[in-house]
Amino acid sequence: MNLVEALLHALKARGAGEIFGIPGDFALPFFKIVEESRLLPLHTLSHEPAVGFAADAAARFRGTLGVAAVTYGAGAFNIVNSIAGAFAEKSPVVVISGAPGAHEGRSGLLLHHQARTLDSQYRVYEEITCAQARLDDAARAPTEIARVLDAALEQSRPVYLELPRDMVGAACAPVAAYRPRRGDPEAVAACASEVMAVLRAARQPVLMIDVEVRRFGLETRVAELARRLGIPVVTSFMGRGLLAGADAPLAGTYLGVAGDPALTSLVETSDGLLLLGVILSDTNFGVSAGMLDLRRTIQALDGQVTLGFHTYRDIPLADLVDALLQRADVIGHAVRAPAPAYPRGLTADGAPIAPGDIACAINDLFAEHGPMPLAADMGDCLFTAMDLDESELVAPGYYAGMGFGVPAGMGGQLATGRRTMILVGDGAFQMTGWELGNCRRLGIDPIVVLFNNLSWEMLRCFQPESRFNDLDDWRFAELAGPLGGVGRRVTTRAELAAALAEAAITRGRFWLIEAMIPRGSLSQTLERFVRGVKRLQRPARPA
Ligand code: TPW
Ligand code: MG
């Protein structure tokens, strides 16, 4: 087999389901083998940022590797922001970049797509991926490919493979299978016993979960752990959508001052808060109004476990969860948390649409047709998603980059085979909304709900005096037809409900429901979030 076939087999064996990409001359030979070998389907999009977002979402939804293939320089630099987001949010995306062949670098000429030196790109990727390799030696390629792909799975972070275009056809041995690394059983046992002792001694133990639980395929086992212990589980903001549909005592999403006060208090007054795979970010915890002392929590993240002031190294999350399951018995005194209540039963009248109405309308739709996998962008659409029934969700809840929603929802449908629902603001839609034009060719039909407030509304919240936050009316719904979809612009709650109902029963084309929202009309969660952040940002008054 040749080098590319060896790589494709290795990707497939490690769970990759497809390749998203945009070719260029340095990558054409690679793309040719991908297409002709038929080992993994190839989905091309229009702009590289979307390729990165789609591959990232595929990785998130499936809990395996996502793959993004690009050309050297212009392609690879174009995808940097998407991969930076994947790094931050721990999504294992494999970036495969074409590159000049060995003899080309020696010509003395600057090569097209070259930024500074021929190594500049590699060095940029060292910063935003957890492992890298240049596949310029066919004999070493199998071990290099295994090292890099295994790092992606083990650390759940993006990795980088550079493929000189003269190497693709080189004869290559197969890549060894992935063998997950296990922690030292005695260290894992000691750690789990200590964690259990803290939980048992606590008056009010609580389990908080975030994306690592999904990335490492632990949702079922964590749900069982929570059930057996009988302690409430909450997700972080970033972890929203985890355990959707699982049989677990799920109490909702911790949002600090932006959330339900009872749930906030449950978490912040807990004396036994176990954070399983929770990213310690400001979006997860910055709104805690200083109530939460992270030093007093148990943190299992990045392959280590910290309790109080000491840390167990080399404890893979899966090993910890298994060891906890072995020791789990019902903690009799644990508090019970009520199941969250989300809005439903929209009054379908002539009133203008508020973000909360969209949550209500979607919940009504899910109640009738079953939940759909969700992809949300940054903006009030993501805060509105906190009022949706628990459903699988991918969103940039920590990195907070705009432009994720549409391509992520498209990648999500390709990866799961299920129709997705996409929530996106008008500002974010201006960035990557065009990608919907690829749906027809790709055979997918997501439902897009576009929150059109003619505004960068989140920015306006923080700086209302700035007129640059006013956006123009692009009449997005009218663009849908030529792009191969169905567009509906709705301005009342009745029109919103009717459009969603029709979209749900009409398959085969994407739907773009452009919901017109008056400027200044916010979801309750965003309103509380902004108030909380402003309060925290206010300089302390001198005594
Ligand atoms: C890639 C900064 C955060 S929120 C926001 C901006 C510009 C406005 C979002 O407008 P939209 O949603 O989509 O209409 P809404 O609900 O607020 O009206 N560039 C990138 N990412 C981020 N986060 C920004 C800028 C930003
Ligand atoms: Mg907007």
XYZ file of C-alpha atoms and ligand atoms in Angstrom:
570
model
C 0.000 0.000 0.000
C 1.108 3.591 -0.451
C 1.615 6.167 2.255
C -1.790 7.799 1.869
C -3.576 4.446 1.959
C -1.669 3.544 5.128
C -2.766 6.859 6.642
C -6.400 6.421 5.597
C -6.549 2.897 7.035
C -5.070 4.167 10.303
C -7.587 7.001 10.494
C -10.474 4.680 9.806
C -9.284 2.109 12.344
C -9.224 4.899 14.948
C -12.819 5.895 14.265
C -12.609 8.625 11.626
C -15.712 8.515 9.459
C -14.952 10.986 6.685
C -12.606 13.693 5.465
C -13.584 17.332 5.114
C -11.371 19.374 2.851
C -10.488 21.855 0.144
C -7.687 20.844 -2.223
C -4.899 22.912 -3.768
C -1.988 21.935 -5.973
C 0.172 20.794 -3.055
C -2.696 18.571 -1.888
C -4.126 17.370 -5.203
C -2.227 14.038 -5.214
C -3.481 13.318 -1.687
C -7.083 14.157 -2.580
C -6.850 11.958 -5.680
C -5.947 8.907 -3.615
C -8.634 9.738 -1.055
C -11.273 9.871 -3.777
C -10.124 6.840 -5.725
C -9.369 4.563 -2.759
C -12.896 5.072 -1.364
C -11.584 4.276 2.104
C -13.234 7.350 3.655
C -15.826 9.648 2.056
C -14.572 13.097 1.085
C -16.758 16.169 1.697
C -15.524 19.422 0.193
C -16.790 22.818 1.379
C -16.196 26.404 0.236
C -13.870 28.051 2.760
C -11.286 26.410 5.019
C -12.597 27.782 8.339
C -15.751 25.790 7.643
C -13.702 22.682 6.871
C -12.167 22.950 10.324
C -15.512 23.540 12.040
C -17.169 20.640 10.224
C -14.334 18.231 11.062
C -14.389 19.466 14.656
C -18.145 18.903 14.947
C -17.842 15.428 13.431
C -15.252 14.618 16.097
C -17.476 16.021 18.855
C -20.667 14.292 17.806
C -19.062 10.921 17.212
C -16.501 11.052 19.988
C -13.719 10.029 17.598
C -11.233 11.640 15.239
C -12.352 14.349 12.817
C -10.238 14.938 9.713
C -9.572 18.233 7.894
C -7.464 18.179 4.729
C -6.078 21.387 3.237
C -3.406 22.646 0.922
C -0.158 24.210 2.016
C -0.084 27.817 3.244
C -3.233 29.476 1.931
C -5.313 26.494 3.005
C -3.507 25.572 6.208
C -3.253 29.140 7.506
C -6.911 29.659 6.678
C -7.914 26.904 9.073
C -5.743 28.020 12.002
C -8.556 29.680 13.953
C -10.820 26.627 13.711
C -8.009 24.395 14.959
C -7.151 26.816 17.770
C -10.783 26.494 18.867
C -10.612 22.717 18.627
C -7.447 22.761 20.740
C -9.053 24.930 23.393
C -12.199 22.817 23.513
C -10.377 19.503 23.286
C -11.657 18.212 19.969
C -9.346 15.691 18.273
C -9.144 17.033 14.721
C -6.437 15.629 12.457
C -5.163 18.360 10.133
C -3.570 16.950 6.990
C -1.786 19.575 4.948
C -0.195 19.109 1.559
C 3.311 20.538 1.237
C 6.057 21.071 -1.320
C 8.078 17.997 -2.269
C 11.702 17.643 -1.143
C 13.286 18.841 -4.398
C 10.965 21.886 -4.614
C 12.335 23.348 -1.398
C 15.846 23.289 -2.879
C 15.062 25.258 -6.021
C 16.183 28.550 -4.515
C 12.894 30.172 -5.462
C 10.280 31.232 -2.973
C 7.354 28.855 -3.421
C 3.799 30.043 -3.784
C 1.814 29.815 -0.513
C 5.072 30.211 1.419
C 4.685 32.724 4.275
C 8.123 33.221 5.809
C 10.121 30.000 5.626
C 8.958 26.581 4.473
C 8.778 25.652 8.168
C 6.607 28.587 9.279
C 3.420 26.608 8.942
C 4.752 23.669 10.929
C 5.801 26.011 13.709
C 2.397 27.691 13.826
C 0.786 24.288 14.203
C 3.142 23.328 17.029
C 1.331 25.958 19.025
C -2.236 24.734 18.398
C -1.885 20.958 18.092
C -0.625 18.392 20.598
C 1.527 16.364 18.172
C 2.988 16.943 14.716
C 4.852 15.040 12.012
C 6.173 15.728 8.537
C 5.761 12.527 6.583
C 8.905 12.830 4.485
C 10.317 9.350 5.173
C 8.240 6.350 4.117
C 10.146 3.975 6.408
C 9.390 6.044 9.496
C 5.882 7.060 8.411
C 3.954 4.202 10.102
C 5.401 4.943 13.543
C 5.074 8.688 13.031
C 1.422 8.373 11.989
C 0.676 6.122 14.969
C 2.418 8.486 17.387
C 0.489 11.510 16.159
C -2.968 9.919 15.831
C -2.624 8.187 19.202
C -1.772 11.516 20.831
C -4.972 12.984 19.380
C -7.025 10.186 20.931
C -5.170 10.135 24.239
C -5.193 13.881 24.833
C -8.314 14.654 22.830
C -6.622 17.530 21.048
C -5.938 18.352 17.386
C -2.802 17.040 15.657
C -0.935 18.025 12.505
C 0.386 15.914 9.635
C 2.323 17.511 6.807
C 2.437 15.511 3.630
C 4.974 16.535 0.959
C 3.293 15.985 -2.369
C 6.038 13.746 -3.721
C 5.514 11.287 -0.850
C 1.907 10.236 -1.404
C 2.690 7.268 -3.656
C 5.662 5.950 -1.647
C 5.332 2.322 -0.588
C 4.498 2.161 3.099
C 3.875 -0.487 5.746
C 0.574 -0.511 7.627
C 0.196 1.548 10.793
C -0.072 -0.351 14.091
C -3.443 -0.405 15.854
C -4.249 1.976 18.712
C -3.800 0.627 22.206
C -5.162 2.954 24.882
C -2.657 3.691 27.604
C -3.789 2.631 31.069
C -2.854 4.366 34.281
C -0.890 2.595 37.020
C -3.640 0.481 38.642
C -2.382 1.148 42.164
C -2.274 4.902 41.626
C -5.755 4.808 40.102
C -7.052 2.766 43.049
C -5.542 5.095 45.641
C -6.919 8.117 43.828
C -10.419 6.682 43.444
C -10.555 5.687 47.103
C -9.612 9.194 48.138
C -12.216 10.733 45.828
C -14.894 8.394 47.205
C -13.949 9.285 50.774
C -14.442 12.989 50.032
C -17.813 12.349 48.398
C -18.985 10.176 51.289
C -17.948 12.732 53.887
C -19.651 15.593 52.064
C -22.997 16.943 53.182
C -23.871 17.935 49.657
C -21.877 16.056 47.002
C -22.387 17.144 43.391
C -20.960 15.865 40.119
C -20.163 18.374 37.376
C -19.302 17.124 33.902
C -17.854 18.694 30.776
C -16.658 17.732 27.324
C -13.890 15.286 28.281
C -16.627 12.902 29.406
C -17.895 12.804 25.844
C -14.516 12.962 24.174
C -13.433 9.824 26.029
C -16.729 8.030 25.433
C -17.735 7.950 29.090
C -21.309 9.247 29.084
C -22.976 5.897 29.779
C -20.533 5.038 32.538
C -20.787 8.472 34.148
C -24.591 8.272 34.056
C -24.330 4.932 35.836
C -21.926 6.389 38.379
C -24.317 9.222 39.191
C -27.214 6.783 39.481
C -25.339 4.435 41.766
C -24.064 7.200 43.989
C -27.455 8.866 43.906
C -25.890 12.321 43.667
C -27.052 15.090 41.333
C -25.148 15.787 38.116
C -24.879 19.162 36.442
C -23.088 20.032 33.236
C -20.860 23.050 32.785
C -21.803 25.660 30.159
C -19.343 24.051 27.727
C -20.671 20.608 28.628
C -24.290 21.461 27.847
C -25.973 18.578 26.038
C -24.007 15.839 27.780
C -26.076 12.951 29.141
C -29.044 14.077 27.021
C -31.463 11.208 27.052
C -29.356 9.237 29.524
C -30.913 7.780 32.644
C -29.141 10.004 35.156
C -30.151 12.445 37.915
C -29.364 15.420 35.663
C -30.172 18.735 37.356
C -29.291 21.052 34.461
C -26.422 23.350 33.535
C -24.384 25.410 35.972
C -24.424 29.021 34.786
C -23.478 30.872 37.975
C -25.253 34.196 38.260
C -26.713 33.688 34.763
C -28.552 30.521 35.723
C -31.297 29.130 37.882
C -30.515 30.353 41.437
C -31.395 27.008 43.053
C -28.997 25.105 40.811
C -26.292 27.748 41.258
C -26.602 27.430 45.002
C -26.558 23.616 44.838
C -23.157 23.791 43.102
C -21.635 26.723 44.947
C -22.467 25.484 48.428
C -21.425 21.910 47.676
C -18.710 20.614 49.965
C -17.933 17.701 47.654
C -17.899 18.977 44.082
C -16.327 16.471 41.689
C -15.411 18.048 38.346
C -15.157 15.296 35.751
C -13.340 16.509 32.655
C -14.402 20.105 33.274
C -12.419 22.832 31.492
C -11.509 25.478 34.070
C -12.519 28.411 31.859
C -14.046 31.783 32.583
C -17.164 30.869 30.625
C -17.624 27.810 32.853
C -16.761 29.517 36.139
C -16.249 33.253 35.643
C -19.866 33.910 36.440
C -19.673 32.207 39.817
C -19.558 35.595 41.525
C -16.614 34.402 43.567
C -18.762 31.922 45.488
C -17.026 28.862 44.154
C -13.612 28.052 45.587
C -12.027 25.837 42.947
C -9.293 24.845 45.395
C -11.915 22.990 47.357
C -13.171 20.952 44.427
C -11.902 17.659 43.041
C -10.676 18.170 39.504
C -10.171 15.295 37.073
C -8.864 16.834 33.864
C -6.054 16.412 31.335
C -5.131 12.982 32.650
C -4.618 14.026 36.244
C -6.667 14.381 39.402
C -6.267 17.219 41.878
C -7.777 17.142 45.369
C -7.164 20.079 47.618
C -3.468 20.784 47.328
C -2.170 17.542 45.862
C -2.307 15.961 42.407
C -2.286 12.393 41.104
C -0.535 12.318 37.727
C -1.244 9.869 34.894
C -4.842 9.038 35.777
C -6.789 8.694 32.514
C -10.371 9.824 33.023
C -11.733 6.461 31.856
C -9.647 4.632 34.465
C -10.830 6.946 37.210
C -14.485 6.509 36.264
C -14.083 2.707 36.170
C -12.406 2.695 39.556
C -15.117 4.941 41.020
C -17.771 2.618 39.619
C -16.132 -0.306 41.410
C -16.357 1.598 44.674
C -19.693 3.308 44.170
C -22.509 2.711 46.594
C -25.431 4.953 47.341
C -24.494 7.963 49.401
C -27.578 7.923 51.560
C -27.638 11.546 52.616
C -27.091 13.019 49.136
C -29.405 15.886 48.231
C -31.901 15.377 45.480
C -32.076 18.056 42.830
C -35.266 18.705 40.914
C -35.192 18.012 37.182
C -34.917 21.247 35.216
C -38.085 22.706 33.678
C -37.711 24.186 30.222
C -40.271 26.436 28.535
C -42.843 24.861 26.257
C -46.288 25.600 24.926
C -45.627 28.667 22.752
C -48.484 31.094 22.368
C -48.624 31.219 18.588
C -49.907 34.764 18.210
C -48.996 37.954 16.385
C -46.482 39.125 18.997
C -42.893 39.808 17.913
C -40.355 37.026 18.462
C -38.083 37.083 21.512
C -35.173 34.620 21.876
C -37.082 32.783 24.611
C -39.930 32.179 22.163
C -37.532 30.369 19.869
C -36.499 28.054 22.718
C -40.141 27.423 23.487
C -41.025 26.738 19.838
C -38.117 24.318 19.405
C -39.055 22.476 22.613
C -42.581 22.110 21.276
C -41.145 20.751 18.048
C -38.881 18.288 19.892
C -41.841 17.161 22.008
C -43.715 16.274 18.845
C -40.953 14.939 16.593
C -38.211 13.943 19.047
C -35.002 15.839 19.846
C -32.511 16.738 17.110
C -28.744 17.081 17.439
C -27.938 20.775 17.846
C -25.122 23.000 16.658
C -25.017 26.553 17.986
C -22.862 29.523 17.158
C -21.589 32.181 19.550
C -24.145 34.897 20.306
C -27.494 34.963 22.054
C -28.464 31.817 20.159
C -26.087 29.864 22.418
C -27.521 31.357 25.596
C -30.997 30.627 24.273
C -29.921 26.995 23.814
C -29.691 26.745 27.619
C -33.499 26.844 27.635
C -33.838 23.956 25.189
C -34.629 20.442 26.290
C -31.468 18.434 26.852
C -30.230 17.354 23.439
C -26.783 16.688 22.035
C -25.151 20.067 21.437
C -21.913 21.222 19.860
C -20.983 24.873 20.378
C -17.939 27.066 21.026
C -18.914 27.571 24.666
C -15.370 28.320 25.789
C -13.321 29.532 22.806
C -16.376 31.552 21.746
C -15.403 31.878 18.089
C -18.123 32.946 15.681
C -18.823 31.139 12.424
C -18.917 27.670 13.967
C -22.652 26.976 13.868
C -23.554 26.417 10.213
C -20.549 24.303 9.174
C -20.673 22.411 12.488
C -24.309 21.514 11.934
C -23.500 20.379 8.399
C -20.547 18.298 9.566
C -22.762 16.937 12.326
C -25.375 15.656 9.924
C -22.726 14.085 7.691
C -21.098 12.434 10.702
C -24.220 11.165 12.447
C -26.604 10.652 9.545
C -29.208 12.543 11.593
C -30.836 15.791 10.595
C -29.376 18.609 12.671
C -30.792 21.871 13.967
C -28.502 24.881 13.693
C -28.834 28.027 15.833
C -26.960 31.060 14.547
C -26.977 34.868 14.825
C -26.965 37.216 11.834
C -23.394 38.351 12.524
C -22.124 34.781 12.645
C -24.218 33.829 9.628
C -22.484 36.549 7.640
C -19.218 34.692 8.323
C -19.996 31.122 7.264
C -23.684 30.975 6.253
C -22.775 30.586 2.574
C -21.641 27.056 3.263
C -25.315 26.054 3.189
C -24.958 26.174 -0.585
C -23.096 22.860 -0.283
C -26.010 21.025 1.374
C -27.667 19.935 -1.872
C -24.440 18.415 -3.210
C -23.697 16.761 0.123
C -27.216 15.387 0.472
C -28.006 16.990 3.830
C -30.969 19.066 5.003
C -30.339 20.797 8.335
C -32.876 23.185 9.824
C -31.247 26.552 10.443
C -32.829 29.002 12.851
C -31.229 32.376 12.239
C -31.603 34.860 15.104
C -31.722 38.053 13.062
C -31.605 41.132 15.267
C -29.709 43.191 12.648
C -27.052 43.495 15.281
C -23.920 42.333 17.001
C -26.206 42.275 19.982
C -23.862 40.648 22.475
C -21.334 43.382 21.861
C -24.048 46.001 22.145
C -24.841 44.653 25.614
C -21.372 45.545 26.764
C -21.008 48.803 24.826
C -24.432 50.218 23.914
C -23.062 53.556 22.713
C -21.256 52.077 19.675
C -23.111 52.410 16.395
C -20.837 49.890 14.679
C -22.908 47.173 16.327
C -25.784 47.958 13.942
C -25.858 45.491 11.068
C -27.756 45.826 7.813
C -30.791 43.825 6.764
C -29.463 41.225 4.331
C -32.832 39.443 3.933
C -31.130 36.083 4.344
C -34.240 33.977 3.747
C -34.392 35.188 0.158
C -30.920 33.746 -0.452
C -31.997 30.244 0.518
C -33.745 29.319 -2.753
C -30.789 29.871 -5.093
C -28.539 28.075 -2.591
C -30.759 25.000 -2.865
C -32.810 25.404 0.298
C -36.113 26.768 1.534
C -36.167 30.178 3.211
C -38.793 31.687 5.496
C -38.589 35.089 7.117
C -40.783 35.173 10.217
C -41.618 38.124 12.428
C -44.373 36.785 14.709
C -44.575 33.842 17.068
C -47.329 32.290 14.950
C -45.175 32.477 11.818
C -42.230 31.005 13.712
C -44.223 28.004 14.936
C -45.700 27.413 11.485
C -42.311 27.581 9.732
C -40.734 25.147 12.195
C -43.644 22.740 11.859
C -43.354 22.775 8.073
C -39.565 22.412 8.149
C -39.827 19.379 10.408
C -41.974 17.455 7.938
C -40.206 18.611 4.756
C -37.039 16.660 4.098
C -34.484 16.857 1.311
C -33.533 20.551 1.377
C -32.047 22.739 4.066
C -34.433 25.143 5.764
C -33.419 28.660 6.683
C -35.858 30.176 9.148
C -34.905 33.811 9.531
C -36.462 34.857 12.836
C -36.623 38.651 13.103
C -35.905 39.711 16.685
C -36.146 43.338 17.825
C -32.782 44.818 18.829
C -32.404 44.793 22.596
C -34.537 41.668 23.019
C -32.348 39.123 24.830
C -32.686 35.655 26.275
C -33.044 35.635 30.028
C -29.727 33.795 30.358
C -27.783 36.365 28.332
C -29.401 39.193 30.245
C -28.322 37.693 33.570
C -24.894 36.809 32.161
C -24.244 40.374 31.034
C -25.424 41.789 34.335
C -23.160 39.354 36.186
C -20.104 40.040 34.048
C -20.581 43.796 34.345
C -20.838 43.489 38.093
C -17.634 41.433 38.216
C -15.808 43.856 35.910
C -16.698 46.906 37.981
C -13.563 47.997 39.834
C -13.857 47.437 43.563
C -14.830 50.634 45.327
C -12.114 51.977 47.594
C -12.919 51.340 51.234
C -14.579 35.102 15.012
C -16.540 38.854 18.921
C -18.654 38.094 20.117
S -20.350 38.172 20.013
C -20.329 39.107 18.616
C -19.013 39.358 18.224
C -18.661 40.157 17.017
C -21.608 39.513 17.941
C -22.362 38.328 17.446
O -23.370 38.757 16.573
P -24.521 37.775 16.114
O -25.202 37.317 17.471
O -23.920 36.562 15.501
O -25.469 38.537 15.282
P -25.935 38.267 18.546
O -26.885 37.367 19.238
O -24.899 38.780 19.482
O -26.605 39.376 17.797
N -14.995 37.410 15.805
C -15.076 36.087 16.037
N -15.602 35.604 17.163
C -16.038 36.476 18.112
N -16.527 35.960 19.255
C -16.002 37.866 17.903
C -15.453 38.284 16.714
C -18.043 38.769 19.095
Mg -27.175 39.464 15.787
